[in-house]
Backbone atoms as SQL, in Angstrom:
CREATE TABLE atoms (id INTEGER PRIMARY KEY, chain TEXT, resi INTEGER, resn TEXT, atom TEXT, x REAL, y REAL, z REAL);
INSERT INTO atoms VALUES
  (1, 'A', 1, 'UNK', 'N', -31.625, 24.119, -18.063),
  (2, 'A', 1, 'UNK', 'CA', -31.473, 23.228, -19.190),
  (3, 'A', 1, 'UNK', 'C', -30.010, 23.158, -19.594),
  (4, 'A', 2, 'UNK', 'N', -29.716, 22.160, -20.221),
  (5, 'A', 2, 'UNK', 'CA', -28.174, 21.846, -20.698),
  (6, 'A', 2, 'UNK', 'C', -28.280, 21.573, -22.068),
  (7, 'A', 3, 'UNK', 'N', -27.054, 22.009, -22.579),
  (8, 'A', 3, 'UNK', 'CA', -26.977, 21.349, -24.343),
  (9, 'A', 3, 'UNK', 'C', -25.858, 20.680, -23.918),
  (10, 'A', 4, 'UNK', 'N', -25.712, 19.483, -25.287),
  (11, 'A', 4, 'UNK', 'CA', -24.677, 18.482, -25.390),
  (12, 'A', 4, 'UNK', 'C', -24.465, 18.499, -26.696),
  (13, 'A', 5, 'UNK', 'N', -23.155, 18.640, -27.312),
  (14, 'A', 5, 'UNK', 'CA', -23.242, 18.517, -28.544),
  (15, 'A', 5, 'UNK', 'C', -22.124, 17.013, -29.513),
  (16, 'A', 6, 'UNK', 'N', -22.472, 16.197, -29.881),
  (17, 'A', 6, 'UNK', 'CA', -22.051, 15.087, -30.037),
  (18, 'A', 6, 'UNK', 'C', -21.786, 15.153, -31.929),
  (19, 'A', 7, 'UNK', 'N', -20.522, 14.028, -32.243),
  (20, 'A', 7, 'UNK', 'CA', -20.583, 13.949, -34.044),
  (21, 'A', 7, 'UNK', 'C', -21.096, 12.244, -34.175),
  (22, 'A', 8, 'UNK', 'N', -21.873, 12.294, -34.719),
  (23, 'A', 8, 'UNK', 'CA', -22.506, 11.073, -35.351),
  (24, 'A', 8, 'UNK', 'C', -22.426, 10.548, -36.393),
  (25, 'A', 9, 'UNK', 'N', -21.584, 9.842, -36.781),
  (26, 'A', 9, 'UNK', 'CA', -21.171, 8.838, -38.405),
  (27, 'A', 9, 'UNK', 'C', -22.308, 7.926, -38.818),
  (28, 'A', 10, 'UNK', 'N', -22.673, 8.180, -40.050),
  (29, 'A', 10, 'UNK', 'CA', -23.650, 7.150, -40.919),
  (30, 'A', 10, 'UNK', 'C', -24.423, 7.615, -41.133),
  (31, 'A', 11, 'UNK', 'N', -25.170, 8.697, -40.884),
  (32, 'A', 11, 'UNK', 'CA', -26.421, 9.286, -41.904),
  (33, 'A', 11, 'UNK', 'C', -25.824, 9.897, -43.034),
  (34, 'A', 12, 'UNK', 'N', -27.328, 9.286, -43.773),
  (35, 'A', 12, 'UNK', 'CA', -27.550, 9.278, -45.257),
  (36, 'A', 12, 'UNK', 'C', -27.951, 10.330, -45.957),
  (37, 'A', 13, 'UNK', 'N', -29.336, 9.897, -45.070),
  (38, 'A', 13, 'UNK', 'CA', -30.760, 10.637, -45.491),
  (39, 'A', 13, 'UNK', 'C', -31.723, 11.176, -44.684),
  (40, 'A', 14, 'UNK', 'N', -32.801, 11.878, -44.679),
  (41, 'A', 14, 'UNK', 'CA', -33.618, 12.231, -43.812),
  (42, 'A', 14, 'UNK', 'C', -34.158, 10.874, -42.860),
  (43, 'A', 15, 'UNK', 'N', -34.753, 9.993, -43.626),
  (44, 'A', 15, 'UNK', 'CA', -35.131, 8.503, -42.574),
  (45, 'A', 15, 'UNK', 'C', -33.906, 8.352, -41.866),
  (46, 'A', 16, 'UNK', 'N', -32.837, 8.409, -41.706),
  (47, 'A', 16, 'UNK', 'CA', -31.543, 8.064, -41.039),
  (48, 'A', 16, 'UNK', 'C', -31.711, 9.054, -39.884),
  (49, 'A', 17, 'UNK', 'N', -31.831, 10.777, -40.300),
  (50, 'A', 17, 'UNK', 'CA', -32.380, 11.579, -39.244),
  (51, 'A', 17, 'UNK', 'C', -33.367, 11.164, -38.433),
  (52, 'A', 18, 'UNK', 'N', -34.999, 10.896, -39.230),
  (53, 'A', 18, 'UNK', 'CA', -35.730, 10.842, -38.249),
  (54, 'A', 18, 'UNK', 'C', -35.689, 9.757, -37.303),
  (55, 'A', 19, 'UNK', 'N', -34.785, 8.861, -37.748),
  (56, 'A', 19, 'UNK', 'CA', -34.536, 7.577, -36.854),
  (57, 'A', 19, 'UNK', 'C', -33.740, 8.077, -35.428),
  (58, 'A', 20, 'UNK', 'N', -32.704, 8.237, -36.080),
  (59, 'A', 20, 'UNK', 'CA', -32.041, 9.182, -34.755),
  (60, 'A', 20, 'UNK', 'C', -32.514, 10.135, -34.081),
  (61, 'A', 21, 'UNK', 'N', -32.923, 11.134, -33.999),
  (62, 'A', 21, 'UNK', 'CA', -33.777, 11.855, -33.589),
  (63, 'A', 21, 'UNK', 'C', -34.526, 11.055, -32.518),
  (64, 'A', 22, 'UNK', 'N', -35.917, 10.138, -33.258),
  (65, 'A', 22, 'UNK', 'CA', -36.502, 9.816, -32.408),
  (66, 'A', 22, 'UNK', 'C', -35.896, 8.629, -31.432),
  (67, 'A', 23, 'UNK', 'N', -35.294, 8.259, -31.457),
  (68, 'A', 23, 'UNK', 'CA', -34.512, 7.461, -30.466),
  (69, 'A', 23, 'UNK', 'C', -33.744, 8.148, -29.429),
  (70, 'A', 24, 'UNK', 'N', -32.776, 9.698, -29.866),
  (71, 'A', 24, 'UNK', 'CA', -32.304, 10.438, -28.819),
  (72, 'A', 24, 'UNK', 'C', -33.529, 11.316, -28.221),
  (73, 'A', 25, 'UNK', 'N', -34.647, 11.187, -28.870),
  (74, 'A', 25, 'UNK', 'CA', -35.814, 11.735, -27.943),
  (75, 'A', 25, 'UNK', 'C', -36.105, 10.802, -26.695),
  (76, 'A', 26, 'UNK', 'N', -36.488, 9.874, -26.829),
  (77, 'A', 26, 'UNK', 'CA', -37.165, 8.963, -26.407),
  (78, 'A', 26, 'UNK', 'C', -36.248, 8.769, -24.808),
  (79, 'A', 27, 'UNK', 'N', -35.163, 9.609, -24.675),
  (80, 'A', 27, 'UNK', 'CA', -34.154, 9.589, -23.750),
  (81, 'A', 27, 'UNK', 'C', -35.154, 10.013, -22.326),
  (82, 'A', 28, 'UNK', 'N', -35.005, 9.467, -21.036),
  (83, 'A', 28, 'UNK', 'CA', -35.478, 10.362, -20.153),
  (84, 'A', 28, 'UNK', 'C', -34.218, 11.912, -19.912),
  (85, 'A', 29, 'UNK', 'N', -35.694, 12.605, -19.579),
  (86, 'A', 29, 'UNK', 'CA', -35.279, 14.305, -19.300),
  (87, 'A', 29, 'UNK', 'C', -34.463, 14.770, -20.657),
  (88, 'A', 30, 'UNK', 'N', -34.570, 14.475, -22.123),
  (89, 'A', 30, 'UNK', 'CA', -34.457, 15.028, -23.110),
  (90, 'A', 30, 'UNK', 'C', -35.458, 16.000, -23.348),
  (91, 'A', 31, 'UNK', 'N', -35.418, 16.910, -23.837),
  (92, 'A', 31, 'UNK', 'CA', -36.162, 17.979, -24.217),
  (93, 'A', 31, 'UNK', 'C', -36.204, 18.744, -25.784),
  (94, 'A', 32, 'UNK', 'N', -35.359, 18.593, -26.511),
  (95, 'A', 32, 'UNK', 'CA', -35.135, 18.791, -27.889),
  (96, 'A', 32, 'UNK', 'C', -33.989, 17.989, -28.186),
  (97, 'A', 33, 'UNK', 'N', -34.161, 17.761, -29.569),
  (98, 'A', 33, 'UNK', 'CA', -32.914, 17.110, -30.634),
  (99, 'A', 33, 'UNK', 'C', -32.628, 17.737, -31.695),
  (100, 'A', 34, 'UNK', 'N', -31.672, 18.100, -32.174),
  (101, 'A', 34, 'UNK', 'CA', -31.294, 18.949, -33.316),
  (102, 'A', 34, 'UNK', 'C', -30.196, 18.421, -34.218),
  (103, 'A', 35, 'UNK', 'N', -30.122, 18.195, -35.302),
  (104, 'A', 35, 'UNK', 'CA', -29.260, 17.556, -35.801),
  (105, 'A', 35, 'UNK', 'C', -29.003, 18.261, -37.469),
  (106, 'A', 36, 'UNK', 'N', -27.572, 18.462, -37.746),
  (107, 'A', 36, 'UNK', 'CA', -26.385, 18.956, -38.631),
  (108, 'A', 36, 'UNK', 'C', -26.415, 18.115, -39.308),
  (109, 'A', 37, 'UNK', 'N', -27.263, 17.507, -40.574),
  (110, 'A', 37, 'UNK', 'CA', -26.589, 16.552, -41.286),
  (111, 'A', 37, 'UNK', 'C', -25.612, 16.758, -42.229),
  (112, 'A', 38, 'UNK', 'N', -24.421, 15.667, -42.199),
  (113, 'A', 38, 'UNK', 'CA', -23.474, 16.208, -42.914),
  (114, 'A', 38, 'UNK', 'C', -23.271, 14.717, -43.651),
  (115, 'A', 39, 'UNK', 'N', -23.553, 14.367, -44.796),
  (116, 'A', 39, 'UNK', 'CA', -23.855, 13.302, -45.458),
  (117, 'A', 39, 'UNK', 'C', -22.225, 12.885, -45.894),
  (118, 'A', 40, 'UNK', 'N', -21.904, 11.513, -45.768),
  (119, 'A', 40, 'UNK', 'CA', -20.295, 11.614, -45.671),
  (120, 'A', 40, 'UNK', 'C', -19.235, 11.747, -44.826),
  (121, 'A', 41, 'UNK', 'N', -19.787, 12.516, -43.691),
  (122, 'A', 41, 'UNK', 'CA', -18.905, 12.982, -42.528),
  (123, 'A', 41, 'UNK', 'C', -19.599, 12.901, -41.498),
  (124, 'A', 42, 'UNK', 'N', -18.787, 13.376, -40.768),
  (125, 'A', 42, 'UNK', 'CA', -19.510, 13.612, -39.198),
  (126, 'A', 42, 'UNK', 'C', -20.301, 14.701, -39.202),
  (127, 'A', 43, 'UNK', 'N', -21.853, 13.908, -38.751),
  (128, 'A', 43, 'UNK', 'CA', -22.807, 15.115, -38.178),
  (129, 'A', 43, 'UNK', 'C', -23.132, 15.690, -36.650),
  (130, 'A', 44, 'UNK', 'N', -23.425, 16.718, -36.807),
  (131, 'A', 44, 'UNK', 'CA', -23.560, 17.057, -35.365),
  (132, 'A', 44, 'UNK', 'C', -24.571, 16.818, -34.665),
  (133, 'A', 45, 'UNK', 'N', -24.963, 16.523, -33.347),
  (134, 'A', 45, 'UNK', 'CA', -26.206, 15.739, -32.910),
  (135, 'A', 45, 'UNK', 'C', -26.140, 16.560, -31.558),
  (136, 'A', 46, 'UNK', 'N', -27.411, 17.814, -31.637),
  (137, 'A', 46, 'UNK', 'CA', -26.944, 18.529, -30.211),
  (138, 'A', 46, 'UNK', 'C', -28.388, 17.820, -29.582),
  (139, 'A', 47, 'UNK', 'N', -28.124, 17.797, -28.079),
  (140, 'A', 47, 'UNK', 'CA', -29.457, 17.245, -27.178),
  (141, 'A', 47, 'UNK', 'C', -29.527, 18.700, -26.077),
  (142, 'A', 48, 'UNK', 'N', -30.702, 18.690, -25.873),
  (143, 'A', 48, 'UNK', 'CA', -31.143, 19.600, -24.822),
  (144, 'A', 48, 'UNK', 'C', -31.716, 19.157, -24.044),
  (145, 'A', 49, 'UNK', 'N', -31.534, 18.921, -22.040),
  (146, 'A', 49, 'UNK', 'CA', -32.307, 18.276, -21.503),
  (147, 'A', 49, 'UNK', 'C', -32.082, 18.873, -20.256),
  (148, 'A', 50, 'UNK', 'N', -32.892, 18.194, -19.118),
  (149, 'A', 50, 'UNK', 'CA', -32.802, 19.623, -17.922),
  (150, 'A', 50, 'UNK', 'C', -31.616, 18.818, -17.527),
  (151, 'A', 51, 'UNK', 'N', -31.550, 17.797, -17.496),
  (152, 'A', 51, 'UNK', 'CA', -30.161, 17.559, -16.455),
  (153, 'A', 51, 'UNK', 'C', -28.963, 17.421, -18.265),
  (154, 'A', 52, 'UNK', 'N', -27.760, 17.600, -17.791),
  (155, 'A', 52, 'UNK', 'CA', -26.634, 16.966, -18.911),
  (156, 'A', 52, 'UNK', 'C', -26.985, 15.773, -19.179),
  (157, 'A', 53, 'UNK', 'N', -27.149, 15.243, -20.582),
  (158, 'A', 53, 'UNK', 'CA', -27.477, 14.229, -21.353),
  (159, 'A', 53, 'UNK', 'C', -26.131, 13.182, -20.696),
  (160, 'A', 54, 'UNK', 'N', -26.395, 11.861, -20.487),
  (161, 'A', 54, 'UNK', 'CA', -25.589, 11.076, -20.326),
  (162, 'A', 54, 'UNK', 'C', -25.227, 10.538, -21.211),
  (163, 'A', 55, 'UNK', 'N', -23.642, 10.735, -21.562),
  (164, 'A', 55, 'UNK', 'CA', -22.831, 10.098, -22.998),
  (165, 'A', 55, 'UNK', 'C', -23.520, 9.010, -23.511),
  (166, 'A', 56, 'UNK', 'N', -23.228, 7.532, -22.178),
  (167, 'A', 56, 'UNK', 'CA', -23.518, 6.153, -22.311),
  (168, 'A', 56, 'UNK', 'C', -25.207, 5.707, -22.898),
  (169, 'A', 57, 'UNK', 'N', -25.997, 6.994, -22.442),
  (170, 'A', 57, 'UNK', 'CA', -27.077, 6.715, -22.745),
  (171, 'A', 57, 'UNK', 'C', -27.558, 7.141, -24.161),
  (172, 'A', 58, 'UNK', 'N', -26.761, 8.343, -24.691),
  (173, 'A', 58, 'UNK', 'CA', -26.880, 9.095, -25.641),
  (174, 'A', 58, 'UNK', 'C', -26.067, 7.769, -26.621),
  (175, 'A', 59, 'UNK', 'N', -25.495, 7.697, -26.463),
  (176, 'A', 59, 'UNK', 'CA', -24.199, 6.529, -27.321),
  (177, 'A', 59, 'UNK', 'C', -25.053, 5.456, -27.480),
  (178, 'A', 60, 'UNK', 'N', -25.379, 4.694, -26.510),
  (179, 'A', 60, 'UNK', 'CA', -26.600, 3.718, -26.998),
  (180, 'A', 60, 'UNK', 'C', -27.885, 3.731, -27.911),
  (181, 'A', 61, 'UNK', 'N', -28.283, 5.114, -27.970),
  (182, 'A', 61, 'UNK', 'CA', -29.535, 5.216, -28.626),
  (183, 'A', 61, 'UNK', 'C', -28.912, 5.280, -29.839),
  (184, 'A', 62, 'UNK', 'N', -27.794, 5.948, -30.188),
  (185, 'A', 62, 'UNK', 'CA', -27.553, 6.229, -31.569),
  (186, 'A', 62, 'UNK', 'C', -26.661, 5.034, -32.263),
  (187, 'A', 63, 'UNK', 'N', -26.181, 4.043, -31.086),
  (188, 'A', 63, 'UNK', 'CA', -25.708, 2.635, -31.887),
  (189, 'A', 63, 'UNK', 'C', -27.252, 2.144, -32.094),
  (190, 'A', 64, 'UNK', 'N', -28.057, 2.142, -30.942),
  (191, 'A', 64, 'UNK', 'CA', -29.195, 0.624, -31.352),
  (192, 'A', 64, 'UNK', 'C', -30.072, 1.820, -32.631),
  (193, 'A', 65, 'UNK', 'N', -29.740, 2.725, -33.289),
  (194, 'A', 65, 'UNK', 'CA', -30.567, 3.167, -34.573),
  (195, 'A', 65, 'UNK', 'C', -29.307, 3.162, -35.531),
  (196, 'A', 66, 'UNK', 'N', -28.363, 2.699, -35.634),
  (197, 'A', 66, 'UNK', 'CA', -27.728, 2.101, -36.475),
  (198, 'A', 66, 'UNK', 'C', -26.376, 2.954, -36.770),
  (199, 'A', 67, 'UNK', 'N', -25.923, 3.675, -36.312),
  (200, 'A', 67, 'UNK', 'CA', -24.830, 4.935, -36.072),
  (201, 'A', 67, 'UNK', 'C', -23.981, 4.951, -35.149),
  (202, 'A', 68, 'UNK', 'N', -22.647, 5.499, -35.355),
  (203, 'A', 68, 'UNK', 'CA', -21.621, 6.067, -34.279),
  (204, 'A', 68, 'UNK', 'C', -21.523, 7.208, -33.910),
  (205, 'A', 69, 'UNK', 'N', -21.274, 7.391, -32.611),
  (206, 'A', 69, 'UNK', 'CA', -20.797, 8.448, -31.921),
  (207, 'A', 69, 'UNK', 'C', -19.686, 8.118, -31.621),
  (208, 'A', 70, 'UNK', 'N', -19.061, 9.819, -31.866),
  (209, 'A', 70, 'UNK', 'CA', -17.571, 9.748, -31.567),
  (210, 'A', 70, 'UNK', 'C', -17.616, 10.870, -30.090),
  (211, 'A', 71, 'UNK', 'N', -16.415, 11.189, -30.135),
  (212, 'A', 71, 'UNK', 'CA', -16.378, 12.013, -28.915),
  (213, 'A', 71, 'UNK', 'C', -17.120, 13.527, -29.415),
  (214, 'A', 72, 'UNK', 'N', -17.351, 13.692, -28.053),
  (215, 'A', 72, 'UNK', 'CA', -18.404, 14.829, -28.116),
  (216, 'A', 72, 'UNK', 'C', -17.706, 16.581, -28.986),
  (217, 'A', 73, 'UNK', 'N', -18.391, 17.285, -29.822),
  (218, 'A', 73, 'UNK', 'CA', -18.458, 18.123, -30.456),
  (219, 'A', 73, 'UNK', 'C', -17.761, 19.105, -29.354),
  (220, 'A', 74, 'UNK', 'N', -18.052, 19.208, -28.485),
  (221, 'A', 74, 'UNK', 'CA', -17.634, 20.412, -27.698),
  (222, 'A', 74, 'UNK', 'C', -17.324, 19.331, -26.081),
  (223, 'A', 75, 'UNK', 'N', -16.387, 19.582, -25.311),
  (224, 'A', 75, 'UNK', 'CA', -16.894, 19.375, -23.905),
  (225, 'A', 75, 'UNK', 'C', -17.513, 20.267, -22.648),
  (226, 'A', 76, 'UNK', 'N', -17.859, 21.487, -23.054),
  (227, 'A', 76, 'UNK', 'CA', -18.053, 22.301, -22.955),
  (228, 'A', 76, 'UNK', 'C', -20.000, 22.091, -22.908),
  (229, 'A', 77, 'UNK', 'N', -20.472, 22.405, -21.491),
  (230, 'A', 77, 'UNK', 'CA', -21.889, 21.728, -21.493),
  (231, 'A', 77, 'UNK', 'C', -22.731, 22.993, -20.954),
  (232, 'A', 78, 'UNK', 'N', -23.249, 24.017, -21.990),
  (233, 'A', 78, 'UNK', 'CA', -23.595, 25.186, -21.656),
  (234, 'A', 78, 'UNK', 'C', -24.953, 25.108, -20.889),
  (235, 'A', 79, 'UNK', 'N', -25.330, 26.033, -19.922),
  (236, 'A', 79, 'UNK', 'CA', -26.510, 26.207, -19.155),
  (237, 'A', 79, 'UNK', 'C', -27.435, 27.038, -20.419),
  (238, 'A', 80, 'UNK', 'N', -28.698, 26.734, -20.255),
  (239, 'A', 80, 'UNK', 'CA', -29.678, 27.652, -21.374),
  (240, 'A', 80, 'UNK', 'C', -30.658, 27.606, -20.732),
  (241, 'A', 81, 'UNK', 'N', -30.865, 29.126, -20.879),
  (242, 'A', 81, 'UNK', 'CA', -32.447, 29.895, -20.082),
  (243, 'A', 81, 'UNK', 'C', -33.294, 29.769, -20.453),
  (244, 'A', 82, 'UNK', 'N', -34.755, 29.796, -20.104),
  (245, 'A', 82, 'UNK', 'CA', -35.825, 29.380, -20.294),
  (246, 'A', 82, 'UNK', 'C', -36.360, 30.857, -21.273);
C-alpha cells in the first residue's frame, strides 16, 4: 500500500469533507481517505491505495467537488504494511 499526502483549499465544513472524501474514494485502487480540516487554510488530504495515487487523477476529483489542490504535502510516497 502507498500513502499520498496532498493540501486542499476551500473546505468549510463537514459537507465540504464528505464531498471530498467521497469523490477521492470513488478513485480506482483507493483504499482509505483521511482528511485534516483546516478551515481557512490549507487542508491536508492523505489517500491510501495499493498502487501511488495518481496526482492528475487525485487533482480532478477534488476540482470536479469544488476545491484546489496544491502541490503535494510531502513528496515523499511511503510504503505501509498490512
Amino acid at each position: 500500500m502507498r500513502r499520498k499526502s496532498y493540501r486542499v483549499w476551500g473546505l468549510t465544513c463537514s459537507a465540504c469533507l464528505a464531498l471530498l472524501m467521497e469523490r477521492v474514494r470513488a478513485l480506482a485502487g483507493v483504499r482509505s481517505v483521511g482528511v485534516e480540516l483546516v478551515v481557512g487554510g490549507a487542508s491536508r488530504l492523505v489517500v491510501l491505495a495499493g498502487s501511488t495515487p495518481q496526482r492528475r487523477a487525485v487533482q480532478a476529483a477534488v476540482e470536479d467537488a469544488g476545491f484546489s489542490l496544491t502541490a503535494p504535502d510531502s513528496t515523499v510516497s511511503a510504503e505501509v504494511s498490512r
